[in-house]
Coordinates of C-alpha atoms and ligand atoms in Angstrom, one line a residue:
X1 CA -67.7 47.4 -38.7
X2 CA -65.9 50.6 -37.8
X3 CA -63.1 51.7 -40.1
X4 CA -60.2 53.5 -38.5
X5 CA -58.1 56.1 -40.4
X6 CA -55.4 58.4 -39.3
X7 CA -52.0 59.6 -40.4
X8 CA -48.8 59.7 -38.3
X9 CA -45.1 60.0 -38.7
X10 CA -42.8 57.0 -38.4
X11 CA -41.8 57.0 -34.8
X12 CA -38.1 56.8 -34.1
X13 CA -36.7 56.0 -30.7
X14 CA -33.0 55.9 -29.8
X15 CA -31.5 53.2 -27.5
X16 CA -28.0 53.9 -26.3
X17 CA -25.9 50.8 -25.7
X18 CA -23.9 50.6 -22.4
X19 CA -20.2 51.3 -22.7
X20 CA -17.9 48.4 -23.2
X21 CA -14.7 48.4 -21.2
X22 CA -11.5 48.8 -23.1
X23 CA -13.0 50.5 -26.2
X24 CA -11.6 53.9 -26.9
X25 CA -13.3 57.1 -28.1
X26 CA -12.1 59.8 -30.5
X27 CA -12.1 63.5 -29.8
X28 CA -15.8 63.8 -29.1
X29 CA -18.4 63.4 -26.3
X30 CA -21.9 62.2 -26.8
X31 CA -24.4 63.2 -24.1
X32 CA -28.1 62.6 -23.8
X33 CA -30.3 65.5 -22.7
X34 CA -33.4 63.6 -21.5
X35 CA -35.3 66.8 -20.7
X36 CA -35.3 68.0 -24.3
X37 CA -35.0 64.5 -25.8
X38 CA -31.8 65.5 -27.5
X39 CA -28.5 64.0 -28.3
X40 CA -25.6 66.5 -27.9
X41 CA -22.3 65.8 -29.6
X42 CA -19.3 67.9 -28.7
X43 CA -16.5 67.4 -31.2
X44 CA -13.1 69.0 -31.0
X45 CA -10.6 69.5 -33.7
X46 CA -7.7 72.0 -34.1
X47 CA -8.6 73.7 -30.8
X48 CA -12.1 74.3 -32.0
X49 CA -15.2 72.7 -30.4
X50 CA -18.3 72.2 -32.4
X51 CA -21.7 71.2 -30.9
X52 CA -24.3 69.1 -32.8
X53 CA -27.8 68.6 -31.6
X54 CA -30.2 65.8 -32.7
X55 CA -33.8 65.7 -31.4
X56 CA -35.9 62.6 -31.3
X57 CA -39.2 61.6 -30.0
X58 CA -37.8 59.4 -27.2
X59 CA -34.2 58.6 -26.2
X60 CA -33.5 55.7 -23.9
X61 CA -30.1 55.8 -22.1
X62 CA -28.0 52.7 -21.2
X63 CA -29.9 52.1 -18.0
X64 CA -33.3 51.4 -19.8
X65 CA -34.8 47.9 -19.5
X66 CA -36.5 45.8 -22.2
X67 CA -39.8 46.3 -20.3
X68 CA -39.4 50.1 -20.4
X69 CA -39.0 50.0 -24.2
X70 CA -41.9 47.6 -24.5
X71 CA -44.3 49.7 -22.4
X72 CA -43.3 53.0 -24.1
X73 CA -43.0 52.0 -27.7
X74 CA -44.4 48.6 -28.5
X75 CA -47.5 48.2 -26.3
X76 CA -49.5 51.0 -28.2
X77 CA -48.9 49.0 -31.4
X78 CA -50.4 45.9 -29.9
X79 CA -53.5 47.8 -29.0
X80 CA -53.8 48.9 -32.7
X81 CA -53.2 45.4 -33.9
X82 CA -56.5 44.3 -32.2
X83 CA -58.2 47.1 -34.1
X84 CA -57.0 45.6 -37.4
X85 CA -54.0 48.0 -37.8
X86 CA -50.7 46.5 -38.8
X87 CA -47.3 47.7 -37.6
X88 CA -43.7 47.2 -38.5
X89 CA -40.8 47.6 -36.0
X90 CA -37.3 47.5 -37.1
X91 CA -34.0 47.7 -35.2
X92 CA -31.4 49.9 -37.0
X93 CA -27.8 50.7 -36.1
X94 CA -24.2 49.8 -36.6
X95 CA -23.0 46.2 -36.1
X96 CA -22.8 45.3 -32.4
X97 CA -25.0 48.2 -31.3
X98 CA -27.7 46.0 -29.8
X99 CA -30.3 45.4 -32.5
X100 CA -30.6 41.6 -31.8
X101 CA -30.3 42.3 -28.1
X102 CA -33.3 44.6 -28.3
X103 CA -35.5 42.4 -30.5
X104 CA -34.6 38.9 -29.3
X105 CA -32.9 39.5 -26.0
X106 CA -30.1 38.1 -24.1
X107 CA -31.3 34.9 -22.4
X108 CA -34.6 33.3 -21.3
X109 CA -34.8 35.3 -18.1
X110 CA -38.0 37.4 -18.1
X111 CA -36.2 40.7 -17.6
X112 CA -33.9 40.0 -20.6
X113 CA -36.5 38.9 -23.1
X114 CA -36.6 41.0 -26.2
X115 CA -39.4 42.9 -27.8
X116 CA -40.5 40.0 -30.0
X117 CA -41.1 37.7 -27.0
X118 CA -42.8 40.4 -25.0
X119 CA -45.2 41.3 -27.8
X120 CA -46.1 37.7 -28.6
X121 CA -46.7 36.9 -24.9
X122 CA -49.0 39.9 -24.6
X123 CA -50.9 39.1 -27.8
X124 CA -51.5 35.5 -26.7
X125 CA -52.3 36.6 -23.1
X126 CA -55.0 39.1 -24.4
X127 CA -56.6 36.4 -26.6
X128 CA -56.6 33.9 -23.7
X129 CA -58.1 36.4 -21.2
X130 CA -60.4 38.0 -23.9
X131 CA -59.3 41.3 -22.5
X132 CA -59.1 43.2 -25.9
X133 CA -58.4 46.7 -24.4
X134 CA -62.2 47.4 -25.0
X135 CA -61.3 47.9 -28.7
X136 CA -63.1 44.8 -29.7
X137 CA -66.8 44.1 -28.9
X138 CA -66.5 41.1 -26.5
X139 CA -68.6 38.5 -28.1
X140 CA -68.0 34.9 -27.2
X141 CA -68.5 33.6 -30.7
X142 CA -65.7 35.7 -32.2
X143 CA -62.3 34.0 -32.5
X144 CA -58.8 35.3 -33.0
X145 CA -56.2 33.2 -34.7
X146 CA -52.4 33.9 -34.6
X147 CA -50.0 32.8 -37.3
X148 CA -46.3 33.3 -37.5
X149 CA -43.6 33.4 -40.3
X150 CA -39.9 33.7 -39.8
X151 CA -37.5 34.4 -42.7
X152 CA -34.2 35.9 -43.6
X153 CA -33.2 38.2 -46.5
X154 CA -29.7 38.1 -47.7
X155 CA -28.2 38.9 -51.1
X156 CA -31.8 39.7 -52.2
X157 CA -32.7 36.0 -51.4
X158 CA -35.5 35.1 -49.0
X159 CA -35.2 32.0 -47.0
X160 CA -38.0 30.4 -44.9
X161 CA -36.7 29.7 -41.4
X162 CA -39.7 27.6 -40.4
X163 CA -39.3 25.1 -43.3
X164 CA -36.8 22.4 -43.9
X165 CA -36.8 23.4 -47.6
X166 CA -33.8 25.4 -48.6
X167 CA -35.2 26.9 -51.8
X168 CA -35.4 30.7 -51.9
X169 CA -38.9 32.3 -52.0
X170 CA -40.4 34.8 -54.3
X171 CA -42.0 38.1 -53.6
X172 CA -45.3 38.7 -55.4
X173 CA -47.8 41.5 -55.8
X174 CA -51.4 40.9 -56.8
X175 CA -52.0 44.3 -58.4
X176 CA -49.9 47.5 -58.8
X177 CA -51.5 49.1 -55.8
X178 CA -51.3 46.1 -53.5
X179 CA -48.6 45.4 -51.0
X180 CA -46.0 42.7 -51.6
X181 CA -46.2 39.3 -50.1
X182 CA -44.0 36.2 -50.0
X183 CA -45.3 33.3 -52.0
X184 CA -45.5 29.9 -50.2
X185 CA -44.0 31.1 -46.9
X186 CA -44.7 28.9 -43.9
X187 CA -47.4 30.4 -41.7
X188 CA -47.5 28.5 -38.5
X189 CA -50.6 28.6 -36.3
X190 CA -49.6 29.6 -32.8
X191 CA -52.0 28.8 -29.9
X192 CA -49.9 29.3 -26.8
X193 CA -46.5 30.5 -25.5
X194 CA -44.8 27.2 -25.9
X195 CA -45.7 26.9 -29.6
X196 CA -44.4 30.4 -30.1
X197 CA -41.1 29.7 -28.2
X198 CA -40.6 26.5 -30.2
X199 CA -41.2 28.3 -33.5
X200 CA -38.9 31.3 -32.7
X201 CA -36.1 29.0 -31.4
X202 CA -36.4 26.9 -34.6
X203 CA -36.1 30.1 -36.7
X204 CA -33.2 31.5 -34.8
X205 CA -31.3 28.2 -34.9
X206 CA -31.8 27.8 -38.6
X207 CA -30.5 31.4 -39.1
X208 CA -27.5 30.8 -36.9
X209 CA -26.7 27.5 -38.6
X210 CA -26.2 29.4 -41.8
X211 CA -23.1 31.2 -40.3
X212 CA -21.5 31.5 -43.7
X213 CA -23.9 34.4 -44.3
X214 CA -22.9 37.2 -42.0
X215 CA -25.3 39.8 -43.3
X216 CA -28.9 38.8 -43.0
X217 CA -32.0 40.7 -42.3
X218 CA -34.1 38.6 -39.9
X219 CA -37.9 38.9 -40.1
X220 CA -40.5 37.7 -37.7
X221 CA -44.1 38.3 -38.7
X222 CA -47.0 37.7 -36.3
X223 CA -50.4 37.7 -38.1
X224 CA -53.7 38.3 -36.2
X225 CA -56.9 37.2 -37.9
X226 CA -60.4 37.8 -36.4
X227 CA -63.2 35.5 -37.4
X228 CA -67.0 35.8 -36.8
X229 CA -69.3 33.1 -35.6
X230 CA -69.5 31.7 -39.2
X231 CA -65.8 31.4 -39.4
X232 CA -65.6 34.3 -41.8
X233 CA -62.5 36.5 -41.7
X234 CA -63.6 40.0 -40.7
X235 CA -60.3 41.7 -39.7
X236 CA -56.7 41.0 -40.3
X237 CA -53.4 42.6 -39.3
X238 CA -49.8 41.8 -38.8
X239 CA -46.9 42.8 -36.5
X240 CA -43.6 42.6 -38.3
X241 CA -40.2 42.8 -36.6
X242 CA -37.0 43.3 -38.7
X243 CA -33.5 42.9 -37.3
X244 CA -31.5 45.0 -39.8
X245 CA -28.0 44.3 -40.9
X246 CA -25.4 46.7 -39.4
X247 CA -25.5 50.0 -41.3
X248 CA -21.8 51.0 -41.0
X249 CA -19.6 51.7 -44.0
X250 CA -16.9 49.2 -45.0
X251 CA -13.3 50.2 -44.5
X252 CA -11.3 47.1 -44.3
X253 CA -10.1 44.8 -47.2
X254 CA -12.6 42.0 -47.3
X255 CA -12.5 38.8 -49.5
X256 CA -14.0 39.2 -52.9
X257 CA -16.9 36.9 -51.9
X258 CA -17.6 39.1 -48.8
X259 CA -17.2 42.2 -51.0
X260 CA -19.9 40.9 -53.3
X261 CA -22.2 40.2 -50.3
X262 CA -21.5 43.7 -49.0
X263 CA -22.5 45.3 -52.3
X264 CA -25.8 43.4 -52.1
X265 CA -26.2 44.4 -48.5
X266 CA -25.7 48.1 -49.5
X267 CA -28.1 47.7 -52.4
X268 CA -30.9 47.1 -50.0
X269 CA -29.8 49.8 -47.5
X270 CA -29.3 52.3 -50.4
X271 CA -32.7 51.4 -51.7
X272 CA -34.2 51.9 -48.2
X273 CA -32.5 55.4 -48.0
X274 CA -33.8 56.3 -51.5
X275 CA -37.3 55.4 -50.6
X276 CA -37.1 57.5 -47.4
X277 CA -35.6 60.5 -49.4
X278 CA -38.4 60.3 -52.1
X279 CA -41.1 60.1 -49.4
X280 CA -39.6 63.1 -47.5
X281 CA -39.6 65.1 -50.7
X282 CA -43.2 64.0 -51.4
X283 CA -42.2 62.7 -54.8
X284 CA -44.8 60.8 -56.8
X285 CA -42.5 57.9 -57.7
X286 CA -41.3 55.9 -54.8
X287 CA -38.8 53.2 -55.8
X288 CA -40.1 50.4 -53.7
X289 CA -39.2 47.9 -56.4
X290 CA -35.5 48.6 -56.2
X291 CA -34.9 46.0 -53.5
X292 CA -36.6 43.1 -51.7
X293 CA -36.3 45.0 -48.4
X294 CA -38.2 48.0 -49.7
X295 CA -40.8 45.8 -51.3
X296 CA -41.4 44.1 -48.0
X297 CA -41.4 47.4 -46.2
X298 CA -43.8 49.1 -48.6
X299 CA -46.7 49.2 -46.1
X300 CA -44.5 50.7 -43.3
X301 CA -42.8 53.4 -45.4
X302 CA -45.5 55.8 -46.5
X303 CA -48.1 53.0 -46.5
X304 CA -51.0 51.9 -44.3
X305 CA -49.3 50.4 -41.3
X306 CA -47.8 52.0 -38.2
X307 CA -44.1 52.0 -38.0
X308 CA -41.4 52.2 -35.3
X309 CA -37.7 52.4 -35.9
X310 CA -35.5 51.5 -32.9
X311 CA -32.2 53.1 -33.5
X312 CA -29.5 51.4 -31.5
X313 CA -26.6 53.7 -30.8
X314 CA -23.2 52.7 -29.8
X315 CA -21.2 55.8 -28.9
X316 CA -17.9 53.9 -29.0
X317 CA -17.8 54.0 -32.8
X318 CA -16.3 56.2 -35.4
X319 CA -17.8 59.8 -35.0
X320 CA -18.7 60.0 -38.8
X321 CA -20.7 56.8 -38.4
X322 CA -22.5 58.2 -35.4
X323 CA -23.5 61.4 -37.4
X324 CA -24.5 59.3 -40.4
X325 CA -26.7 57.0 -38.2
X326 CA -28.4 59.9 -36.5
X327 CA -29.0 61.8 -39.7
X328 CA -30.6 58.7 -41.3
X329 CA -32.8 58.3 -38.2
X330 CA -33.9 62.0 -38.4
X331 CA -34.8 61.5 -42.1
X332 CA -36.9 58.4 -41.2
X333 CA -39.0 60.3 -38.6
X334 CA -40.0 62.9 -41.3
X335 CA -42.0 60.2 -43.2
X336 CA -45.7 60.0 -42.7
X337 CA -47.9 56.9 -43.0
X338 CA -51.6 56.9 -43.8
X339 CA -52.9 54.2 -41.5
X340 CA -56.2 52.4 -41.8
X341 CA -57.6 49.2 -40.4
X342 CA -58.2 46.3 -42.8
X343 CA -61.7 45.1 -42.8
X344 CA -63.1 42.3 -44.9
X345 CA -66.5 42.6 -46.5
X346 CA -68.9 40.2 -44.9
Ligands
LIG401 N1 -28.6 47.4 -23.9 C1 -27.7 46.5 -23.8 N2 -27.3 46.0 -22.5 C2 -26.4 45.1 -22.4 N3 -25.7 44.5 -23.4 C3 -26.0 44.9 -24.6 C4 -27.0 45.9 -24.9 N4 -27.1 46.0 -26.2 C5 -26.2 45.2 -26.7 N5 -25.5 44.5 -25.8 C6 -24.5 43.5 -26.0 O1 -23.6 43.9 -27.1 C7 -23.3 42.8 -28.0 C8 -23.7 43.1 -29.4 O2 -25.2 43.2 -29.4 P1 -26.0 42.7 -30.6 O3 -25.6 41.3 -31.1 O4 -27.5 42.8 -30.2 O5 -25.7 43.7 -31.7 P2 -26.3 43.8 -33.2 O6 -26.6 45.3 -33.5 O7 -27.4 42.9 -33.4 O8 -25.0 43.4 -34.1 P3 -25.0 42.8 -35.6 O9 -25.4 43.9 -36.5 O10 -23.5 42.5 -35.8 O11 -25.9 41.6 -35.6 C9 -24.0 41.6 -27.4 O12 -23.0 40.9 -26.6 C10 -25.1 42.2 -26.5 O13 -25.4 41.3 -25.4

């Protein structure tokens, strides 16, 4: 069976949130130059005007639809998934910038469905129609099976959103070189759209029930396994979505319990930034073990899966936070992954 190898940089796309009435701006203007894929910030202070430019692969303005993002950025990853190549997609940005809107959507109307729904529907549709983009030899005796896991990460604790059990789960690694996995996580077999919808709604409801915890990373993993006529596993890949917590800095006086939570939250975000920094500098030691988030993202940060960061930008924010967000996004797009398809020996 063919083995696919290539390397590519983590793709970063920007999605600008529509303006909210009544929210004020500071002494700055943020414009998108779609011809040069550039964000231009003009900032004035003491009668001086400074201009800052940030270039990205693709910038979507506030008029873009969920389908446009899907076709441009996610669909190519679905193609690879059927070749046995995994991918991780994460939504990054300040609180309220549209991360959940992008991944999950707004309501059940087709035009508002988020990237997770659109991806799952396409995967299930391809399997049903056996139209595997010509990247799989079409043989009737081959079978694809889809599984799904949904979990949250908060205060370095992982909770299974598809199980009624409230115990936290452990991250394990088989050998030093291997990627990390979550022990005993529920992997639900999904055969059709309704089963997918039921599972996702169950996961979202359980997450929302736990409203005491404000800062949770929300993970949805879709596994694709390919079996031969003897029911032997021959290829396996996953598509992972992560709804990040808001990456803004804290300014207000929070309760001590909330402060503790914030420190944990920033532990994972700082670990994420350290990993990006070490990878950019091509350092030998990459501190994946510093947080649960970076352990789980090991394959997508300098590893063997494809990776896409959707950076949600709300320009009605503090200008320092906008610069900080765009700088982080630029750092991420300098990281290269070494992608290969995972075959199993027959
Ligand atoms: N592209 C968009 N078009 C229309 N409304 C949007 C868009 N993006 C976000 N919104 C709206 O902005 C609000 C905040 O969005 P959302 O909850 O997705 O932010 P978030 O980044 O996930 O926030 P948090 O980090 O606090 O979870 C919601 O009411 C959402 O419907």
